[in-house]
């Protein structure tokens, strides 16, 4: 009996997985066709870019924050916690805030971002722009209601606003020039006749003096000393003028002395040009801070076009702060033109630099809007504290999800954020230590505690667990290849060493990174040698260990004799993990014209931290300007789809690599010897290569398709490949379904358009998914949020906005559904005395849940399609001689039929029904049976509802099947 109990308990964790699969399609919100909507999972402690800050003139505890992608936020407790202002329904980019003498609130929208781009739009892998605005919104009741100023609805970027308290005028710096309103925002006119140049900054002094910073090829600063009636440029070649060759300026007027003005200037391409001061209302200027020859004490560090702000102390006209890549404080020493120059970055960023987008200075309190939220100093800038609790405006590029809901988000300017327990808005995230933007990431469902994540441009890291040290590329990529980047080559690229880089550039920021795994890979050609840790009777359960993370492989002793301790047994290793990483082109050397096109490398040992990584190149193109943009793997693991972009022509291609099921030897897969000459073509190849790696499935005509932004596969139908794109000039379609993706060639591809209706024109579609259990349901992430259809198979799907819970039109860059259903299990090892030691391997508990990475409101989940119960096993649990025991119907309410095959004559057969604790609840002795196929019937009507196992004992093997009794 003890042996039987061991057998059953050893299989329980894998066999208990079967359950009734049902989606929870509960409609709880008004106006929704179906689904539960989105719920925020934070992170509550990591915020994104804040472009504007304003303290209410009537209540210092009420502070407004304009964010780059999450709309308008407000605190009524001095910044202790924040709430999104749901009454505001305008653009997700709130770039400027001003308030009139009567308390009226003005909200400016849209982000022009910097001086070199004329068309706003989301920063993607294609175009580094800000989010398009829709003019100005006004609140007359303290932020309880907002209305759009109709005459401004076409304004795509409001860069700054300033209210003239003396003359009751509102000045607005827009992408179409400086505007002014004299009727509290009801109507606007050009403030500078005939000038519609992009205006980045505007400030008004206490006496009505106005200073503004424009840009048109070079920066220009204009001043009005007659209450805005006329403006004159204060730039020129004279040493007493501001430099006319500078780029973007930000400007300020001392609140306590309108004669004192400052200008913070950048040279073209973001470099620091200097700080200038005027003590006579802009008539003459003097450079009071020059760039250091060695670049030391540089507040911009290349970010001057992207972030450029200056603010003066309300009480001391000689003290000011400038912000760009870093925050600096300067103060005039006595009455001289000498100024102190103190970096304040480490005081508010915990030693990690963050770009500064806004400074609000009132009395001795300073509020700083940064790429990571809001910081405040109450001692005039000596020290800063974070004020970002519940300011969940993180701008995410990507999201990966673990078996239990843990996530890694690749973010803008906040690196990769790891969330241990993201179960609600209180969930906290931890920075994984990457500087700048975070890229793609993956979790293993086999080694569940491991983390794999990329910085932008393809630098990869992995950890055995969150508490482990990160391995950098040189530690786990091995010596053969490294993904590298340089100032002149910003695309992700694989290259030997770190020197042979193509001089190509790209705005692409996130290398594709994807993992395929199986714990029941019956096509595996690998075996492991099991050394018996005790004596095993014939048919007794054995727990072998996979080469992948020592994952348990449950089987039985196939011999007719006892397998004695220390005897060996060869067991098929059915656990497989493939990590794919896409890169860009490189040259063999700086002097060698031969090069490599877009590449995809695969590792089979990414889960093993005690072995040297072997990366195999499984895909390579002939165009040495081509780079990999996205990857998708079929559920069966046999097909890899690669989206590439040709940098020179901006054309896109979709390739297919097929044969991973059949070909397992690295030499059969490797194409790393393929090198291309610009004239002679292919230089070398692996003549033993069997993997089909060059099937072109689709390529774009750019005028029709724009930029392809994502590819995804139907989890149920490998043949269905869905791709999304932007929509240049409103040209359709933006979405297509390739219906024969696993067999198609360029000439035979079967394409249907999925544009349908519901998504407005000119809206990019960044990501998509087809629901795992219903191919008629699809989600897409767009610049305006999530759209969903429940008739995806239609020739013209109806797309409906699905932003409930997000409640704002925020860009969504990645959607992810947990489609894998690996069940929990454990391994058993016996010591010399027969005492077992077990290790748990947790299964998937978030099966079917959908996740969204928004570019302004953090992370969200939608549990509409969460599967109840435990995820089922991904396939039969088979011993080395095949189980051959079939049961049906399953679930059953009474009678169960059992089919089995015997290989020997006169076999004694006994059937047992066992519950999940290992207790035998029913036994039937079938006596002697001949070789061949048999069928038996068992009555289960007397059993309570639940999970059971049918165990058939023969003279050769114990065979097990799982059943559910349900009435």
mmCIF file of N, CA, C and O in Angstrom, residues 145-193:
data_model
loop_
_atom_site.group_PDB
_atom_site.id
_atom_site.type_symbol
_atom_site.label_atom_id
_atom_site.label_comp_id
_atom_site.label_asym_id
_atom_site.label_seq_id
_atom_site.Cartn_x
_atom_site.Cartn_y
_atom_site.Cartn_z
ATOM 1 N N UNK A 145 -15.292 70.481 -12.845
ATOM 2 C CA UNK A 145 -15.704 70.264 -14.228
ATOM 3 C C UNK A 145 -14.736 70.984 -15.146
ATOM 4 O O UNK A 145 -14.122 71.988 -14.764
ATOM 5 N N UNK A 146 -14.616 70.456 -16.374
ATOM 6 C CA UNK A 146 -13.733 71.049 -17.364
ATOM 7 C C UNK A 146 -14.474 71.147 -18.692
ATOM 8 O O UNK A 146 -15.294 70.274 -19.024
ATOM 9 N N UNK A 147 -14.156 72.188 -19.435
ATOM 10 C CA UNK A 147 -14.705 72.320 -20.779
ATOM 11 C C UNK A 147 -13.589 72.711 -21.737
ATOM 12 O O UNK A 147 -12.670 73.470 -21.370
ATOM 13 N N UNK A 148 -13.667 72.200 -22.938
ATOM 14 C CA UNK A 148 -12.658 72.494 -23.942
ATOM 15 C C UNK A 148 -12.949 73.841 -24.590
ATOM 16 O O UNK A 148 -14.104 74.182 -24.881
ATOM 17 N N UNK A 149 -11.886 74.623 -24.815
ATOM 18 C CA UNK A 149 -12.021 75.858 -25.581
ATOM 19 C C UNK A 149 -12.076 75.464 -27.052
ATOM 20 O O UNK A 149 -11.071 75.022 -27.624
ATOM 21 N N UNK A 150 -13.238 75.585 -27.648
ATOM 22 C CA UNK A 150 -13.460 75.046 -28.989
ATOM 23 C C UNK A 150 -12.474 75.601 -30.009
ATOM 24 O O UNK A 150 -12.002 74.867 -30.896
ATOM 25 N N UNK A 151 -12.132 76.858 -29.879
ATOM 26 C CA UNK A 151 -11.252 77.471 -30.877
ATOM 27 C C UNK A 151 -9.824 76.942 -30.809
ATOM 28 O O UNK A 151 -9.029 77.197 -31.703
ATOM 29 N N UNK A 152 -9.491 76.189 -29.760
ATOM 30 C CA UNK A 152 -8.131 75.644 -29.614
ATOM 31 C C UNK A 152 -8.064 74.149 -29.897
ATOM 32 O O UNK A 152 -7.010 73.545 -29.724
ATOM 33 N N UNK A 153 -9.153 73.536 -30.294
ATOM 34 C CA UNK A 153 -9.229 72.068 -30.388
ATOM 35 C C UNK A 153 -8.240 71.484 -31.388
ATOM 36 O O UNK A 153 -7.890 70.305 -31.293
ATOM 37 N N UNK A 154 -7.777 72.296 -32.333
ATOM 38 C CA UNK A 154 -6.826 71.780 -33.334
ATOM 39 C C UNK A 154 -5.376 72.003 -32.929
ATOM 40 O O UNK A 154 -4.471 71.620 -33.665
ATOM 41 N N UNK A 155 -5.140 72.620 -31.784
ATOM 42 C CA UNK A 155 -3.764 72.837 -31.330
ATOM 43 C C UNK A 155 -3.164 71.508 -30.881
ATOM 44 O O UNK A 155 -3.652 70.877 -29.952
ATOM 45 N N UNK A 156 -2.108 71.095 -31.528
ATOM 46 C CA UNK A 156 -1.522 69.782 -31.242
ATOM 47 C C UNK A 156 -0.522 69.804 -30.097
ATOM 48 O O UNK A 156 -0.245 68.762 -29.504
ATOM 49 N N UNK A 157 0.046 70.974 -29.781
ATOM 50 C CA UNK A 157 1.027 71.021 -28.700
ATOM 51 C C UNK A 157 1.016 72.383 -28.034
ATOM 52 O O UNK A 157 1.313 73.396 -28.665
ATOM 53 N N UNK A 158 0.645 72.392 -26.751
ATOM 54 C CA UNK A 158 0.795 73.575 -25.910
ATOM 55 C C UNK A 158 2.041 73.350 -25.066
ATOM 56 O O UNK A 158 2.080 72.444 -24.234
ATOM 57 N N UNK A 159 3.065 74.158 -25.296
ATOM 58 C CA UNK A 159 4.337 73.939 -24.615
ATOM 59 C C UNK A 159 4.459 74.686 -23.296
ATOM 60 O O UNK A 159 5.205 74.261 -22.414
ATOM 61 N N UNK A 160 3.746 75.806 -23.161
ATOM 62 C CA UNK A 160 3.834 76.578 -21.926
ATOM 63 C C UNK A 160 2.663 77.541 -21.857
ATOM 64 O O UNK A 160 2.050 77.871 -22.881
ATOM 65 N N UNK A 161 2.352 77.986 -20.635
ATOM 66 C CA UNK A 161 1.321 79.007 -20.424
ATOM 67 C C UNK A 161 1.766 79.921 -19.294
ATOM 68 O O UNK A 161 2.442 79.488 -18.361
ATOM 69 N N UNK A 162 1.398 81.180 -19.381
ATOM 70 C CA UNK A 162 1.675 82.138 -18.315
ATOM 71 C C UNK A 162 0.527 83.120 -18.216
ATOM 72 O O UNK A 162 0.042 83.632 -19.241
ATOM 73 N N UNK A 163 0.098 83.390 -16.986
ATOM 74 C CA UNK A 163 -1.024 84.301 -16.785
ATOM 75 C C UNK A 163 -0.496 85.657 -16.331
ATOM 76 O O UNK A 163 0.282 85.770 -15.372
ATOM 77 N N UNK A 164 -0.896 86.689 -17.031
ATOM 78 C CA UNK A 164 -0.538 88.065 -16.715
ATOM 79 C C UNK A 164 -1.549 88.583 -15.685
ATOM 80 O O UNK A 164 -2.672 88.973 -16.030
ATOM 81 N N UNK A 165 -1.143 88.610 -14.412
ATOM 82 C CA UNK A 165 -2.060 88.993 -13.347
ATOM 83 C C UNK A 165 -2.380 90.478 -13.369
ATOM 84 O O UNK A 165 -3.435 90.901 -12.881
ATOM 85 N N UNK A 166 -1.491 91.278 -13.908
ATOM 86 C CA UNK A 166 -1.730 92.725 -13.984
ATOM 87 C C UNK A 166 -2.803 93.054 -15.007
ATOM 88 O O UNK A 166 -3.710 93.876 -14.749
ATOM 89 N N UNK A 167 -2.728 92.418 -16.176
ATOM 90 C CA UNK A 167 -3.624 92.770 -17.290
ATOM 91 C C UNK A 167 -4.682 91.709 -17.580
ATOM 92 O O UNK A 167 -5.439 91.862 -18.543
ATOM 93 N N UNK A 168 -4.722 90.649 -16.747
ATOM 94 C CA UNK A 168 -5.692 89.569 -16.949
ATOM 95 C C UNK A 168 -5.622 89.003 -18.367
ATOM 96 O O UNK A 168 -6.624 88.864 -19.065
ATOM 97 N N UNK A 169 -4.409 88.662 -18.786
ATOM 98 C CA UNK A 169 -4.186 88.027 -20.079
ATOM 99 C C UNK A 169 -3.607 86.634 -19.872
ATOM 100 O O UNK A 169 -2.859 86.390 -18.915
ATOM 101 N N UNK A 170 -3.942 85.728 -20.772
ATOM 102 C CA UNK A 170 -3.363 84.397 -20.765
ATOM 103 C C UNK A 170 -2.509 84.223 -22.009
ATOM 104 O O UNK A 170 -3.015 84.315 -23.132
ATOM 105 N N UNK A 171 -1.206 83.989 -21.821
ATOM 106 C CA UNK A 171 -0.293 83.728 -22.930
ATOM 107 C C UNK A 171 -0.061 82.218 -23.037
ATOM 108 O O UNK A 171 0.131 81.539 -22.029
ATOM 109 N N UNK A 172 -0.065 81.729 -24.281
ATOM 110 C CA UNK A 172 0.088 80.299 -24.532
ATOM 111 C C UNK A 172 1.138 80.091 -25.620
ATOM 112 O O UNK A 172 0.987 80.605 -26.745
ATOM 113 N N UNK A 173 2.191 79.354 -25.281
ATOM 114 C CA UNK A 173 3.193 78.977 -26.271
ATOM 115 C C UNK A 173 2.799 77.681 -26.933
ATOM 116 O O UNK A 173 2.703 76.641 -26.276
ATOM 117 N N UNK A 174 2.558 77.703 -28.233
ATOM 118 C CA UNK A 174 2.071 76.532 -28.957
ATOM 119 C C UNK A 174 3.032 76.167 -30.080
ATOM 120 O O UNK A 174 3.982 76.895 -30.383
ATOM 121 N N UNK A 175 2.743 75.064 -30.720
ATOM 122 C CA UNK A 175 3.524 74.638 -31.882
ATOM 123 C C UNK A 175 3.248 75.523 -33.089
ATOM 124 O O UNK A 175 3.929 75.413 -34.110
ATOM 125 N N UNK A 176 2.254 76.414 -32.978
ATOM 126 C CA UNK A 176 1.888 77.316 -34.075
ATOM 127 C C UNK A 176 2.101 78.780 -33.704
ATOM 128 O O UNK A 176 1.508 79.671 -34.303
ATOM 129 N N UNK A 177 2.920 79.028 -32.692
ATOM 130 C CA UNK A 177 3.228 80.393 -32.316
ATOM 131 C C UNK A 177 2.721 80.757 -30.939
ATOM 132 O O UNK A 177 2.108 79.949 -30.227
ATOM 133 N N UNK A 178 2.985 82.012 -30.536
ATOM 134 C CA UNK A 178 2.539 82.519 -29.244
ATOM 135 C C UNK A 178 1.128 83.081 -29.389
ATOM 136 O O UNK A 178 0.865 83.937 -30.234
ATOM 137 N N UNK A 179 0.222 82.590 -28.543
ATOM 138 C CA UNK A 179 -1.172 83.024 -28.565
ATOM 139 C C UNK A 179 -1.467 83.805 -27.290
ATOM 140 O O UNK A 179 -0.819 83.634 -26.253
ATOM 141 N N UNK A 180 -2.491 84.653 -27.353
ATOM 142 C CA UNK A 180 -2.899 85.404 -26.187
ATOM 143 C C UNK A 180 -4.419 85.528 -26.150
ATOM 144 O O UNK A 180 -5.076 85.629 -27.198
ATOM 145 N N UNK A 181 -4.960 85.463 -24.930
ATOM 146 C CA UNK A 181 -6.398 85.644 -24.720
ATOM 147 C C UNK A 181 -6.596 86.785 -23.726
ATOM 148 O O UNK A 181 -5.943 86.834 -22.672
ATOM 149 N N UNK A 182 -7.509 87.688 -24.053
ATOM 150 C CA UNK A 182 -7.841 88.790 -23.149
ATOM 151 C C UNK A 182 -9.219 88.626 -22.534
ATOM 152 O O UNK A 182 -9.698 89.526 -21.828
ATOM 153 N N UNK A 183 -9.864 87.460 -22.789
ATOM 154 C CA UNK A 183 -11.209 87.232 -22.266
ATOM 155 C C UNK A 183 -11.286 85.912 -21.496
ATOM 156 O O UNK A 183 -12.212 85.132 -21.667
ATOM 157 N N UNK A 184 -10.259 85.670 -20.679
ATOM 158 C CA UNK A 184 -10.225 84.474 -19.824
ATOM 159 C C UNK A 184 -10.310 83.176 -20.610
ATOM 160 O O UNK A 184 -10.968 82.212 -20.197
ATOM 161 N N UNK A 185 -9.653 83.142 -21.758
ATOM 162 C CA UNK A 185 -9.542 81.908 -22.512
ATOM 163 C C UNK A 185 -10.673 81.629 -23.455
ATOM 164 O O UNK A 185 -10.701 80.574 -24.094
ATOM 165 N N UNK A 186 -11.618 82.537 -23.592
ATOM 166 C CA UNK A 186 -12.732 82.299 -24.514
ATOM 167 C C UNK A 186 -12.258 82.331 -25.958
ATOM 168 O O UNK A 186 -12.671 81.520 -26.797
ATOM 169 N N UNK A 187 -11.357 83.247 -26.280
ATOM 170 C CA UNK A 187 -10.847 83.345 -27.643
ATOM 171 C C UNK A 187 -9.364 83.711 -27.591
ATOM 172 O O UNK A 187 -8.872 84.266 -26.599
ATOM 173 N N UNK A 188 -8.648 83.382 -28.679
ATOM 174 C CA UNK A 188 -7.211 83.626 -28.744
ATOM 175 C C UNK A 188 -6.862 84.275 -30.078
ATOM 176 O O UNK A 188 -7.504 84.019 -31.101
ATOM 177 N N UNK A 189 -5.792 85.073 -30.047
ATOM 178 C CA UNK A 189 -5.224 85.631 -31.266
ATOM 179 C C UNK A 189 -3.716 85.472 -31.193
ATOM 180 O O UNK A 189 -3.157 85.179 -30.125
ATOM 181 N N UNK A 190 -3.048 85.651 -32.339
ATOM 182 C CA UNK A 190 -1.591 85.623 -32.341
ATOM 183 C C UNK A 190 -1.068 86.818 -31.542
ATOM 184 O O UNK A 190 -1.451 87.968 -31.783
ATOM 185 N N UNK A 191 -0.172 86.506 -30.602
ATOM 186 C CA UNK A 191 0.390 87.577 -29.772
ATOM 187 C C UNK A 191 1.430 88.376 -30.533
ATOM 188 O O UNK A 191 1.640 89.564 -30.248
ATOM 189 N N UNK A 192 2.095 87.737 -31.509
ATOM 190 C CA UNK A 192 3.121 88.400 -32.306
ATOM 191 C C UNK A 192 2.646 88.372 -33.750
ATOM 192 O O UNK A 192 2.587 87.303 -34.378
ATOM 193 N N UNK A 193 2.293 89.471 -34.265
ATOM 194 C CA UNK A 193 1.704 89.542 -35.606
ATOM 195 C C UNK A 193 2.625 88.910 -36.635
ATOM 196 O O UNK A 193 3.817 89.224 -36.713
#
